[in-house]
PDB file of C-alpha atoms and ligand atoms in Angstrom:
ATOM      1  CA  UNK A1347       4.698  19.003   2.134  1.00 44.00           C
ATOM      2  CA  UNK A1348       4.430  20.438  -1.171  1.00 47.00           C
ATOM      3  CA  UNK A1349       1.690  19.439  -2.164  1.00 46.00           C
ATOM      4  CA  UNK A1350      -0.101  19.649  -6.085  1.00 48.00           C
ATOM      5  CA  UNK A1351      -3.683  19.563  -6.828  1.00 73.00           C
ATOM      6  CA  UNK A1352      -3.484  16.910  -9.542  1.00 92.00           C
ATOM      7  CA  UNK A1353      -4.792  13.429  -8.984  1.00 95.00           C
ATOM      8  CA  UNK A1354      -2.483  10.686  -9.161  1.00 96.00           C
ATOM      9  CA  UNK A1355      -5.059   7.890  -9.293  1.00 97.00           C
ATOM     10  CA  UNK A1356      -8.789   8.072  -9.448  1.00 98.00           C
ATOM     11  CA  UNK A1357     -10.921   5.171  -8.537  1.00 98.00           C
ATOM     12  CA  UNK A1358     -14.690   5.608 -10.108  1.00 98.00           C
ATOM     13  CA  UNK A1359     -17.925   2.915  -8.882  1.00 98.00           C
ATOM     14  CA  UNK A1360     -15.054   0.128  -8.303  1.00 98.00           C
ATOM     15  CA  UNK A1361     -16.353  -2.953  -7.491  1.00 98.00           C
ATOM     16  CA  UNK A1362     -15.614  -6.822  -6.817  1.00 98.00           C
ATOM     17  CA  UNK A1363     -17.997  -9.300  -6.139  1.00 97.00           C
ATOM     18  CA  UNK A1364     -17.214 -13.013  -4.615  1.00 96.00           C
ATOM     19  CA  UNK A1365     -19.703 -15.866  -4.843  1.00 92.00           C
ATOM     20  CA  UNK A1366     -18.559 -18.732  -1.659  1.00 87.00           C
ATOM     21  CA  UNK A1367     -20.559 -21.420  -0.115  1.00 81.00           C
ATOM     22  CA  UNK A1368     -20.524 -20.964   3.219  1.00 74.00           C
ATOM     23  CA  UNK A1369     -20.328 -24.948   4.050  1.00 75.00           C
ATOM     24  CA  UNK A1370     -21.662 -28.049   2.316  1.00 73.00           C
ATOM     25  CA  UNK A1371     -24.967 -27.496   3.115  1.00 75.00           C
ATOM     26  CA  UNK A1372     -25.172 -24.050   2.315  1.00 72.00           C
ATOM     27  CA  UNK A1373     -26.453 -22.397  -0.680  1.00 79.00           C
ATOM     28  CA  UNK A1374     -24.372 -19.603  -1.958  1.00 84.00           C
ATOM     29  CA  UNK A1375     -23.494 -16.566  -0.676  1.00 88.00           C
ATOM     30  CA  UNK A1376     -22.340 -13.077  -2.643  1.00 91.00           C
ATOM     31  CA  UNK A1377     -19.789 -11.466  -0.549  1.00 94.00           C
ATOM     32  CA  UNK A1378     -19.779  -7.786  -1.810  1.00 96.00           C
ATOM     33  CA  UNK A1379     -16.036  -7.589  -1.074  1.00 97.00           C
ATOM     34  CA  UNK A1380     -15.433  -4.081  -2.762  1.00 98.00           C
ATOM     35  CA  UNK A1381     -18.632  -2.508  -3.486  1.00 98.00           C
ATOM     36  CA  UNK A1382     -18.946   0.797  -5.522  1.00 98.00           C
ATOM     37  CA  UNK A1383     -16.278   2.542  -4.162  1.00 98.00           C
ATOM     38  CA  UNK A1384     -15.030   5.953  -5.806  1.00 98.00           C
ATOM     39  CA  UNK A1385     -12.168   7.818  -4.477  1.00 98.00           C
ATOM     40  CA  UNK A1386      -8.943  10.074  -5.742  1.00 97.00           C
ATOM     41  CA  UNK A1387      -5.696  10.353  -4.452  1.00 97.00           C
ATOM     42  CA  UNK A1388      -3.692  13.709  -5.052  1.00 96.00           C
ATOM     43  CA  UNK A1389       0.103  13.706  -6.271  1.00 95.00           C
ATOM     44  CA  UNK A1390       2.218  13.818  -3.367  1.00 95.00           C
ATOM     45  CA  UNK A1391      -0.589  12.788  -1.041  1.00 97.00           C
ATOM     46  CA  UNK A1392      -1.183   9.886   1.756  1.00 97.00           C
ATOM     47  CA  UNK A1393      -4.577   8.406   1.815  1.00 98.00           C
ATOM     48  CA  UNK A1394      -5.629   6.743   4.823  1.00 98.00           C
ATOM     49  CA  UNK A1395      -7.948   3.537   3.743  1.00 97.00           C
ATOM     50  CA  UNK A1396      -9.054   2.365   7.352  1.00 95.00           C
ATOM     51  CA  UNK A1397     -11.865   0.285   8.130  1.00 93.00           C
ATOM     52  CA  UNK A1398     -12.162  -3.082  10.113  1.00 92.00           C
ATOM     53  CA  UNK A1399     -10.687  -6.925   9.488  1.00 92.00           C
ATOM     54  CA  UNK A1400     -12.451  -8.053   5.862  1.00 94.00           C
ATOM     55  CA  UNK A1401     -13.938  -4.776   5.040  1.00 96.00           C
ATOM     56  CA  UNK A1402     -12.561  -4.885   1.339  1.00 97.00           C
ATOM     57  CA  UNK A1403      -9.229  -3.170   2.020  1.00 96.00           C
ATOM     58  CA  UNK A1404      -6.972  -5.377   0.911  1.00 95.00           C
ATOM     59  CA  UNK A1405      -9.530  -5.991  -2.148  1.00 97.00           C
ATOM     60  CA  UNK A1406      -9.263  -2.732  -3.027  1.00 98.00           C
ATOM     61  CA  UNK A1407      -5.506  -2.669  -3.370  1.00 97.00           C
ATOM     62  CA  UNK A1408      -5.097  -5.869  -5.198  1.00 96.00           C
ATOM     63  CA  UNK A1409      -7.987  -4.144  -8.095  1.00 97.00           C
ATOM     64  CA  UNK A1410      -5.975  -0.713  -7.800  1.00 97.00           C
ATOM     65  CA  UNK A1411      -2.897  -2.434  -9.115  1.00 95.00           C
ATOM     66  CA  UNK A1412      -4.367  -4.602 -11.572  1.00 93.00           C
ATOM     67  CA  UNK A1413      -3.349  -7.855  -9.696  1.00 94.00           C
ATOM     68  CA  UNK A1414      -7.069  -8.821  -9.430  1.00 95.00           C
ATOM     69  CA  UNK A1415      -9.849  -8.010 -12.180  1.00 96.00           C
ATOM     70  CA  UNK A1416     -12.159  -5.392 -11.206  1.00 97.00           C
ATOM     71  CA  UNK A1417     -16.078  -6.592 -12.060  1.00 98.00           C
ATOM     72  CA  UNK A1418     -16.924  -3.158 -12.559  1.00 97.00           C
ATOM     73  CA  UNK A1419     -15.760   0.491 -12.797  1.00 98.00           C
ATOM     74  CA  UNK A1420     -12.552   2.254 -13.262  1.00 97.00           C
ATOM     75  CA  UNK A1421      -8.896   2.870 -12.156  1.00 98.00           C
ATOM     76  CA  UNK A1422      -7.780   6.201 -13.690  1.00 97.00           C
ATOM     77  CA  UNK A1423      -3.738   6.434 -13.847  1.00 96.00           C
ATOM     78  CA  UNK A1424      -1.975   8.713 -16.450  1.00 89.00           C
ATOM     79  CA  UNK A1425      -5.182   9.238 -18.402  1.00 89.00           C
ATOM     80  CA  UNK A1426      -5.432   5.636 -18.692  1.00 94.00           C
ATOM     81  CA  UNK A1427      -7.854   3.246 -17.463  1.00 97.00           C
ATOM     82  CA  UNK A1428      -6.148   0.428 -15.680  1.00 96.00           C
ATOM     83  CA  UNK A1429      -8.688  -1.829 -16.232  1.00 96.00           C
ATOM     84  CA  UNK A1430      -8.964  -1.892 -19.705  1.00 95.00           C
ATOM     85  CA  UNK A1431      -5.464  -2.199 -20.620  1.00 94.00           C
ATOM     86  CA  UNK A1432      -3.404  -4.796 -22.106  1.00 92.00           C
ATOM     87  CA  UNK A1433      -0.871  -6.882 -20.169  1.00 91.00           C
ATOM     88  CA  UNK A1434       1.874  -5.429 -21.678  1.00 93.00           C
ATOM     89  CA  UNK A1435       1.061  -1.830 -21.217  1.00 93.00           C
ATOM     90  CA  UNK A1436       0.128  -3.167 -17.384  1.00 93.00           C
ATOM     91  CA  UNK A1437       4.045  -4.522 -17.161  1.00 91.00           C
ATOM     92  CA  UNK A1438       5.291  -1.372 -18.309  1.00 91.00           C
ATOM     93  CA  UNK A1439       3.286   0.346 -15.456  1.00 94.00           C
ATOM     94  CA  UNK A1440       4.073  -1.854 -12.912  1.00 93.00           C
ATOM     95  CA  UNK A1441       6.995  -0.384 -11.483  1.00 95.00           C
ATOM     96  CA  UNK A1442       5.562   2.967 -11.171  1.00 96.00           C
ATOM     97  CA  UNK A1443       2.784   1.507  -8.556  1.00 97.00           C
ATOM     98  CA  UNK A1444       4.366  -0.400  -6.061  1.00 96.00           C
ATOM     99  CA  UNK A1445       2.957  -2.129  -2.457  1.00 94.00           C
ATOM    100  CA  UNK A1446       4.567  -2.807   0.502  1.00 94.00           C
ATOM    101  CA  UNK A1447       3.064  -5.963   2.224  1.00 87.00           C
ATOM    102  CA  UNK A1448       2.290  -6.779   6.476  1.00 83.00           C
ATOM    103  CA  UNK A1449       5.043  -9.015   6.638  1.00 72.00           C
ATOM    104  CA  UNK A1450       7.809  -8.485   4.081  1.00 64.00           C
ATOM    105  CA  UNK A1451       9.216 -11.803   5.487  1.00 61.00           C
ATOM    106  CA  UNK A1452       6.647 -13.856   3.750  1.00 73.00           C
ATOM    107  CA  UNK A1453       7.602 -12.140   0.021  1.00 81.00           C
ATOM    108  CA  UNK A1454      11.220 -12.278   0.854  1.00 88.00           C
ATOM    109  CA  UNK A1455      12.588 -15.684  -0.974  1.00 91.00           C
ATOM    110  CA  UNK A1456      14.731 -17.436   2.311  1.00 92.00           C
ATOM    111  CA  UNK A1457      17.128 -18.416  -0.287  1.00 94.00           C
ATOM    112  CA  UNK A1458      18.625 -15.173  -1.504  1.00 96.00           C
ATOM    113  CA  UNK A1459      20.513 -12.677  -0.209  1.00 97.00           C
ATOM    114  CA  UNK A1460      19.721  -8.582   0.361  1.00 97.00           C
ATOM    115  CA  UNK A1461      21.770  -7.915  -2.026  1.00 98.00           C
ATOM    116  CA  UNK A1462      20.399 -10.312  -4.700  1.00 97.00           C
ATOM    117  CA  UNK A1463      16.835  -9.840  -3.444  1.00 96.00           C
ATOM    118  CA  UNK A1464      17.000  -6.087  -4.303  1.00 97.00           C
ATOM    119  CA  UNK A1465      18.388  -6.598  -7.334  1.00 97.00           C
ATOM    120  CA  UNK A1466      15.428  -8.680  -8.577  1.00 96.00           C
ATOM    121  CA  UNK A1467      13.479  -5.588  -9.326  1.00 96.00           C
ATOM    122  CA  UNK A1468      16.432  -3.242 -10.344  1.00 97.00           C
ATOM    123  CA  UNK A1469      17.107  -5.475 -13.345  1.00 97.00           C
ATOM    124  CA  UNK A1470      13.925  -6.836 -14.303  1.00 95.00           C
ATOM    125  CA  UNK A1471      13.001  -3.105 -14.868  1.00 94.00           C
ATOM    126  CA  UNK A1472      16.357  -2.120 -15.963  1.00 95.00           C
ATOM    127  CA  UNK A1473      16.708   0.751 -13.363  1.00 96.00           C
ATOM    128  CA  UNK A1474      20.171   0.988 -13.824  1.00 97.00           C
ATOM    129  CA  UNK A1475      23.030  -0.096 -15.980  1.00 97.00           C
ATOM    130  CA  UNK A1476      24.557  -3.653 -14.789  1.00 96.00           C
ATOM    131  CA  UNK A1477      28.204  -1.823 -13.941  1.00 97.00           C
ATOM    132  CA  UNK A1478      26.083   0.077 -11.326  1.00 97.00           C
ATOM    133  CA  UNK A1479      23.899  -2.599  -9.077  1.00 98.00           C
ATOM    134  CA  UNK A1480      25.867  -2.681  -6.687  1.00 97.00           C
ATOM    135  CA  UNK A1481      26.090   1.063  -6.169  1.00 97.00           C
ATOM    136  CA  UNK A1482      22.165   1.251  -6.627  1.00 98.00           C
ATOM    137  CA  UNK A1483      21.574  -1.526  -3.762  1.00 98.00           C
ATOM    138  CA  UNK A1484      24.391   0.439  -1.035  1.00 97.00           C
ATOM    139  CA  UNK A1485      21.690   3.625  -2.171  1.00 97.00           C
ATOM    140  CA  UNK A1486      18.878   2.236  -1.602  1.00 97.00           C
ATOM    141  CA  UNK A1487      19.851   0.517   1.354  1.00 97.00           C
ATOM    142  CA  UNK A1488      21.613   3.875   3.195  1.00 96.00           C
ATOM    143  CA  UNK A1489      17.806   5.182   2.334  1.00 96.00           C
ATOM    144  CA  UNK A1490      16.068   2.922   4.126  1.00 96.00           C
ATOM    145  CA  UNK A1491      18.723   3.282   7.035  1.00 95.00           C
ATOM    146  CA  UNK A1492      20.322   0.166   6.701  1.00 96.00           C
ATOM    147  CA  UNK A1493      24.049  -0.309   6.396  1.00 95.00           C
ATOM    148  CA  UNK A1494      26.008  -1.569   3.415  1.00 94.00           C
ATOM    149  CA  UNK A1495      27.277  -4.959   5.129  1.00 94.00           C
ATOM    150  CA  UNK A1496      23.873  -5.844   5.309  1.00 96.00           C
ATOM    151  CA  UNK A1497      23.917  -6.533   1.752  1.00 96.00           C
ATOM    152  CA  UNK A1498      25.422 -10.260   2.769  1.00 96.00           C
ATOM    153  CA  UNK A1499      22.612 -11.452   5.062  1.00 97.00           C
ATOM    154  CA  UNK A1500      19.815 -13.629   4.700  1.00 96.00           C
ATOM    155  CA  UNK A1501      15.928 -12.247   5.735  1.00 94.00           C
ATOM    156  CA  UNK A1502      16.009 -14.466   8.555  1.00 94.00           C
ATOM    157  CA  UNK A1503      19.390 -13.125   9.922  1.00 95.00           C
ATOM    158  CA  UNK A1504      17.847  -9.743   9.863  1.00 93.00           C
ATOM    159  CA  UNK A1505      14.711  -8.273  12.484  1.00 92.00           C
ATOM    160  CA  UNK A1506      11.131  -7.938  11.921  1.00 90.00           C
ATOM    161  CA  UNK A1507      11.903  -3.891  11.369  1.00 92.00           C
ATOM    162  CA  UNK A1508      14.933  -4.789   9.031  1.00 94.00           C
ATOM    163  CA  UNK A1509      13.293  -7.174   7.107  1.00 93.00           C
ATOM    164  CA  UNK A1510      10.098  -4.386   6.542  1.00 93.00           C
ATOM    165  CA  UNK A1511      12.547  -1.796   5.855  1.00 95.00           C
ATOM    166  CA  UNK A1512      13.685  -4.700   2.755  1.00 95.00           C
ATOM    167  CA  UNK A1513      10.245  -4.394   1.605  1.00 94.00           C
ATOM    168  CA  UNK A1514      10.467  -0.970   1.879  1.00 96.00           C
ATOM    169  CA  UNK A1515      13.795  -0.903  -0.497  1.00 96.00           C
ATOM    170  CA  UNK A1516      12.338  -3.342  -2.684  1.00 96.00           C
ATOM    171  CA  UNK A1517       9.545  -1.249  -3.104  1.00 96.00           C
ATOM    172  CA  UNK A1518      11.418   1.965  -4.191  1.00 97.00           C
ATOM    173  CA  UNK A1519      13.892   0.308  -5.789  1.00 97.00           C
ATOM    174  CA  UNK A1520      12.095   0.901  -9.113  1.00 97.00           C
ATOM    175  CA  UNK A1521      11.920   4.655  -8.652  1.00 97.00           C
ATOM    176  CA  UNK A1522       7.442   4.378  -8.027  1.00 97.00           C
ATOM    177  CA  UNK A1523       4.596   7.615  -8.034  1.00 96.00           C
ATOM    178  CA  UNK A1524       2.712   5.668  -5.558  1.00 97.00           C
ATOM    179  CA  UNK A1525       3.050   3.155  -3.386  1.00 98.00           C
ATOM    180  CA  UNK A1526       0.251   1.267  -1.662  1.00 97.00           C
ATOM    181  CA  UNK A1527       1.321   0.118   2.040  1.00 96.00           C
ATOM    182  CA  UNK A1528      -1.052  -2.699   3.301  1.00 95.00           C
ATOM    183  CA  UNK A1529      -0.479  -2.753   7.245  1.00 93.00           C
ATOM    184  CA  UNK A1530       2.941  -2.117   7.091  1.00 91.00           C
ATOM    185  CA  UNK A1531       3.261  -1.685  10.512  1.00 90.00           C
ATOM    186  CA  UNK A1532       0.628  -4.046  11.525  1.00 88.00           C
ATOM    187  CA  UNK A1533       3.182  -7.219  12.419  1.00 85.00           C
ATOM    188  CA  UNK A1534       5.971  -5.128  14.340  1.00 88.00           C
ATOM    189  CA  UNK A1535       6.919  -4.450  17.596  1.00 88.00           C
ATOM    190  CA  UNK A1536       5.098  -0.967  18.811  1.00 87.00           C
ATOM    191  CA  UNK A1537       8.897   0.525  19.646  1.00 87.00           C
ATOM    192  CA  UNK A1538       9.572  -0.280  16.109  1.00 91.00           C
ATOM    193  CA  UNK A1539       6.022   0.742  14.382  1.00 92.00           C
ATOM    194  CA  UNK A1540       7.111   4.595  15.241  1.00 93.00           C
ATOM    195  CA  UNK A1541      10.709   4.123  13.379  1.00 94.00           C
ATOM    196  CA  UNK A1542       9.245   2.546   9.926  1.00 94.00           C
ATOM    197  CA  UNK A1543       6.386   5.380  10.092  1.00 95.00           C
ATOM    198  CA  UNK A1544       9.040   7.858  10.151  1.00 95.00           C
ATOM    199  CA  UNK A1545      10.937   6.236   7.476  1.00 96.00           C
ATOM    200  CA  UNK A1546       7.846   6.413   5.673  1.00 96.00           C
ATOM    201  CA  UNK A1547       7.144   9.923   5.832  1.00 96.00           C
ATOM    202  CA  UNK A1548      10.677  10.704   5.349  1.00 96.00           C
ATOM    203  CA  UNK A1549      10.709   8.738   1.926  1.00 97.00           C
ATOM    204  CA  UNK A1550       7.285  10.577   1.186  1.00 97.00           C
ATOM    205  CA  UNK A1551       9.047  13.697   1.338  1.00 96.00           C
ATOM    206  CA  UNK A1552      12.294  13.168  -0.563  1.00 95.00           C
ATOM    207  CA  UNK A1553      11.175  10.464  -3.536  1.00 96.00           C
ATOM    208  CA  UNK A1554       7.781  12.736  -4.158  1.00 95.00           C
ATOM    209  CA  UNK A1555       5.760   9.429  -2.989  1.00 97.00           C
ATOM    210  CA  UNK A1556       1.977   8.970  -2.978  1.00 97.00           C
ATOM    211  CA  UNK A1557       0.802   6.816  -0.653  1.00 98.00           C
ATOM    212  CA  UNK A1558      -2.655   5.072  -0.321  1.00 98.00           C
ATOM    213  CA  UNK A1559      -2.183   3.488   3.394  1.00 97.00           C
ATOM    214  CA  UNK A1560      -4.212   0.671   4.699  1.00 96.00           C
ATOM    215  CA  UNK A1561      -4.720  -0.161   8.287  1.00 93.00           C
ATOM    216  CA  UNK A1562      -7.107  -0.454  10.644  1.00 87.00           C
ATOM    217  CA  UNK A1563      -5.372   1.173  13.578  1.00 87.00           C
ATOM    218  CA  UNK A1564      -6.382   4.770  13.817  1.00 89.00           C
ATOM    219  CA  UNK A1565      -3.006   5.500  15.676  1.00 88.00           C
ATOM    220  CA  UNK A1566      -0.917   4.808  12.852  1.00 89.00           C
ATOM    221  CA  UNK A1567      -2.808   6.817   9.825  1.00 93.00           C
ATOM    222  CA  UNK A1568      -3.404   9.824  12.121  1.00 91.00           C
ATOM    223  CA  UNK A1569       0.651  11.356  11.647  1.00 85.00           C
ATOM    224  CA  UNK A1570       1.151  10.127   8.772  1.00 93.00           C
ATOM    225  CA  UNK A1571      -2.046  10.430   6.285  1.00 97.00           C
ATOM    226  CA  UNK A1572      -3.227  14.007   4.711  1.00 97.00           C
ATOM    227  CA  UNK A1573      -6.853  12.479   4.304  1.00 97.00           C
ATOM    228  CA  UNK A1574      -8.522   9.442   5.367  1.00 97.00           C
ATOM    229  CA  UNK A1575     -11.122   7.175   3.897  1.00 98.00           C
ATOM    230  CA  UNK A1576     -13.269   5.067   6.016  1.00 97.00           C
ATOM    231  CA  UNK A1577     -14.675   1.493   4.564  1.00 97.00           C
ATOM    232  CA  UNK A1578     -17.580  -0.573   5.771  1.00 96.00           C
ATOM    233  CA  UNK A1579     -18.810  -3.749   4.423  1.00 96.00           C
ATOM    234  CA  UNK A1580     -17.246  -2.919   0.995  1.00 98.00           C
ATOM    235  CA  UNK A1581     -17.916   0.651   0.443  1.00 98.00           C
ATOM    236  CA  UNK A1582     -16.387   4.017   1.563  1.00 98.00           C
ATOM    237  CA  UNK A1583     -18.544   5.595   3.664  1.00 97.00           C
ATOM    238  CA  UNK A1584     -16.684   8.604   4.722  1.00 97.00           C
ATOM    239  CA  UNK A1585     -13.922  10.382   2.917  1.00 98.00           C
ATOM    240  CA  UNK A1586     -12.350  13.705   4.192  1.00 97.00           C
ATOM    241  CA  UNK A1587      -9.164  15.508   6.205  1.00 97.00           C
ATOM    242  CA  UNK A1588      -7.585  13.429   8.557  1.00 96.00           C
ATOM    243  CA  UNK A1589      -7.710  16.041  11.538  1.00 94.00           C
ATOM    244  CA  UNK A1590     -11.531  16.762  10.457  1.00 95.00           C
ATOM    245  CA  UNK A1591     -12.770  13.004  10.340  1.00 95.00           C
ATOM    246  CA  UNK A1592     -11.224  12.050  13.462  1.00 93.00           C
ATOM    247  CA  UNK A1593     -12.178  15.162  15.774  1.00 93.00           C
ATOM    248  CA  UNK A1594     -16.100  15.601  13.833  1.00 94.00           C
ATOM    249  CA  UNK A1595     -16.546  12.146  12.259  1.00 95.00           C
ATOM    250  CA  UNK A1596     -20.511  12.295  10.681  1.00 95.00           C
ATOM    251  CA  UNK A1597     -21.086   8.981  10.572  1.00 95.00           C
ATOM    252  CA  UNK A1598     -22.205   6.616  13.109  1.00 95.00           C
ATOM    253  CA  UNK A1599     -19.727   3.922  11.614  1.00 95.00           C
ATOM    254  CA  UNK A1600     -16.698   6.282  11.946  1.00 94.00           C
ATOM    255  CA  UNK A1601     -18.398   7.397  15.463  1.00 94.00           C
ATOM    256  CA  UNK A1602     -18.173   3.721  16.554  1.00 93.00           C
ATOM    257  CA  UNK A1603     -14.575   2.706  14.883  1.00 91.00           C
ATOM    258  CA  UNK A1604     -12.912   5.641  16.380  1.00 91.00           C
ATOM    259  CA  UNK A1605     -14.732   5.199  19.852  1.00 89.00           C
ATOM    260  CA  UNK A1606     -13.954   1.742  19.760  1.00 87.00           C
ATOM    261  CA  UNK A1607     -10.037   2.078  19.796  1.00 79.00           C
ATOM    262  CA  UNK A1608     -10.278   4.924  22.752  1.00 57.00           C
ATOM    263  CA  UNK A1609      -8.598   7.580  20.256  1.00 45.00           C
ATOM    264  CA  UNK A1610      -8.114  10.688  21.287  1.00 39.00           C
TER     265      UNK A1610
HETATM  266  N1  ATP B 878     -10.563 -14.546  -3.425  1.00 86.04           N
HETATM  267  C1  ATP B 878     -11.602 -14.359  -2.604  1.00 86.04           C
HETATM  268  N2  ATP B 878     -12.660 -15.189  -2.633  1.00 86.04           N
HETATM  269  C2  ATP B 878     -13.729 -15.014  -1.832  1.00 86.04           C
HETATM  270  N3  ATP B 878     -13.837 -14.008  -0.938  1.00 86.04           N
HETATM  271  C3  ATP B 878     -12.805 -13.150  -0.851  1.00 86.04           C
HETATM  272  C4  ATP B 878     -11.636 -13.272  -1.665  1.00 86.04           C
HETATM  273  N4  ATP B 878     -10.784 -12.260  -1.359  1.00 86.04           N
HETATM  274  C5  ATP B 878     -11.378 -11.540  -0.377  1.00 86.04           C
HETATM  275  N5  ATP B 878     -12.595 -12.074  -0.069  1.00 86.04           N
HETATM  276  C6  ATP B 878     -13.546 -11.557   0.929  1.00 86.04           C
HETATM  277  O1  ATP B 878     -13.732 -10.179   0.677  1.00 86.04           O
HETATM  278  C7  ATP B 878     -13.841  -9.468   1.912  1.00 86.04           C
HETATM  279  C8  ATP B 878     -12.803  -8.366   1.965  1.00 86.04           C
HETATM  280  O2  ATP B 878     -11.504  -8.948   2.117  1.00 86.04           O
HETATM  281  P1  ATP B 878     -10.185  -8.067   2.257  1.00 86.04           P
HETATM  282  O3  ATP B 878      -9.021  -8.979   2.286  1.00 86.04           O
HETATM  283  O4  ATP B 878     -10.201  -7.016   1.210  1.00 86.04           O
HETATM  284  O5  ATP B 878     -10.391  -7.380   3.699  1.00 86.04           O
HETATM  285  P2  ATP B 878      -9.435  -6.396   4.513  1.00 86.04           P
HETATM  286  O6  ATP B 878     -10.220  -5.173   4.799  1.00 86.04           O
HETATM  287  O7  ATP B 878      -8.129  -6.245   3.830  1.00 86.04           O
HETATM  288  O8  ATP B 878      -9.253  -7.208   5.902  1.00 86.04           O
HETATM  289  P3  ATP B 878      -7.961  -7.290   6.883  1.00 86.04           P
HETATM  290  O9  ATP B 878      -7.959  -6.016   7.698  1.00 86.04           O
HETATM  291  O10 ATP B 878      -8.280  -8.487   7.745  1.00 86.04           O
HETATM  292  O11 ATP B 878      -6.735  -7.474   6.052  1.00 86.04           O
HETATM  293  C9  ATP B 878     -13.734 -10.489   3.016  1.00 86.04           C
HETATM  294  O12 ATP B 878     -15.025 -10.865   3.413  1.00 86.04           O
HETATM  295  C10 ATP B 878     -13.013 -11.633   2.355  1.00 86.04           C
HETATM  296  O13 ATP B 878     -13.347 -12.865   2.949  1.00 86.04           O
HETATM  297 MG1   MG B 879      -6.139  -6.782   4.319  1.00 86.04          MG
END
C-alpha cells in the first residue's frame, strides 16, 4: 500500500451524550454513548474501530459524517470542521464520505432496479454526464464483480453477498476519500465474509480509499485494517498497529476482548 502521512480525518474530544428513562418508574439515565473520543485516520489508511455491541461505534460514525450532531468537539476534514459547517457546504461534502451499512438490503428501495438504484447517487451528484449512466453503472458494477445483466434485477432477486456488493457500488459510485463500513460483513454467510473483504481491500487499493471499519469481530479487521482502535463504554481506550495491539494489547479491556473471541 502506498501509503501518505497526511490525515484524512481527525476526530478531537468527540462526544455525544443521550438522556433515556430506563422504564416508567425510572428516573433518568445519561448514556455516555460517544464519550471524548480523539482519533486520526491517515490518507489511504484502514482504521479498525472494534469494541463490543453498544459501545458507541455506530455513534461515532453517524457524528463523523454529520448525520447526527456532535454535543461536543471536532471532526477535522479538508481543514474544515465538520461540525460547524453549514448544510450546504455539508451536501457538497457528502459524496466524498460515504458508508456502507450491515445489511445493504434494508437501504436498498424493493421497488427499483440495480440499475436505477445506482443511478440515484450518480445523478444526484452529477458524477457523470446523462449520455453516460449507463456506461458508469456496467463500471461500477464490473468493479464490484458483478455482471452487466444484473443491471435488470430487483435486491431481492439477488444474494445476501450481491446485494452488499450493491452497497458497495452505491457507495463508490460517487468517486469518495473515505468510506466508513459499519459491519459490512457482519450479516453474511462466513464463505462469503472472505470474498467482500477481498473486494474491499482490492477497492482500497485501486480507488485510493480510506477506510474507518467497524466491527466487533477481531477476525475480520485483522487482514484488512493498518491500525486498530479499541472502544469501551464510549471512549477509545487503545489506539495503535493492528499486528502490535493484537499480539501485546496493554490494556486489560483489549486483554479480555481479544481473549474472549479465542484469537490467535
Ligand atoms: N438515539 C439514541 N438515543 C438514545 N440512546 C442511543 C441512541 N443512539 C445510540 N444510543 C445508545 O448509545 C450507545 C452506543 O450505541 P451504538 O449504536 O453506537 O453502539 P455500537 O457500538 O454501534 O453497537 P453494535 O455493535 O450493537 O452496533 C448504546 O448504549 C445505545 O443504546
Ligand atoms: Mg453499530
Amino acid at each position: 500500500m502506498n501509503k501518505e502521512d497526511k490525515n484524512i480525518i481527525i476526530v478531537e474530544n468527540l462526544s455525544k451524550h443521550y438522556i433515556v428513562k430506563k422504564n416508567i418508574l425510572s428516573k433518568k439515565n445519561l448514556i455516555k454513548a460517544v464519550d471524548n473520543v480523539s482519533f486520526e485516520i491517515k490518507e489511504g489508511e484502514a482504521l479498525g474501530l472494534i469494541g463490543e455491541s453498544g459501545c458507541g461505534k455506530s455513534t461515532t460514525a453517524s457524528l463523523i459524517l454529520n448525520l447526527i450532531k456532535a454535543d461536543e468537539g471536532k471532526i477535522i476534514y479538508k481543514n474544515m470542521d465538520l461540525t460547524k459547517i453549514n448544510d450546504d457546504v455539508m451536501r457538497g461534502l457528502r459524496k466524498d464520505l460515504q458508508i456502507i451499512f450491515q445489511a445493504s438490503q434494508g437501504t436498498l428501495d424493493p421497488l427499483m432496479t440495480i440499475d436505477e438504484l445506482l443511478k440515484v447517487p450518480l445523478k444526484l451528484h452529477k458524477i457523470v454526464d446523462n449520455s453516460e449512466l449507463d456506461c458508469e453503472v456496467t463500471r461500477l458494477l464490473n468493479l464490484v464483480e458483478l455482471s452487466e445483466s444484473d443491471k435488470y434485477k430487483y435486491p431481492y432477486q439477488m444474494s445476501g453477498g450481491q446485494r452488499q456488493r450493491i452497497g458497495i457500488a452505491r457507495a463508490i459510485a460517487t468517486k469518495p476519500s473515505f468510506i466508513i463500513c459499519d459491519e459490512p460483513v457482519s450479516a453474511l454467510d462466513v464463505s462469503i465474509q472472505g470474498q467482500i473483504l477481498n473486494l474491499l481491500e482490492t477497492l482500497r487499493e485501486e480507488l485510493k480509499l480510506t477506510y474507518l471499519f467497524i466491527s466487533h469481530d477481531l477476525k475480520v479487521v485483522k487482514h484488512l485494517c493498518d491500525r486498530i482502535a479499541v472502544m469501551n463504554k464510549g471512549k477509545i481506550v487503545e489506539i495503535g498497529e493492528t499486528r502490535k495491539i493484537l499480539e501485546n494489547p496493554k490494556e486489560e479491556y483489549t486483554k479480555k476482548l481479544i481473549s474472549s473471541q479465542l484469537f490467535v
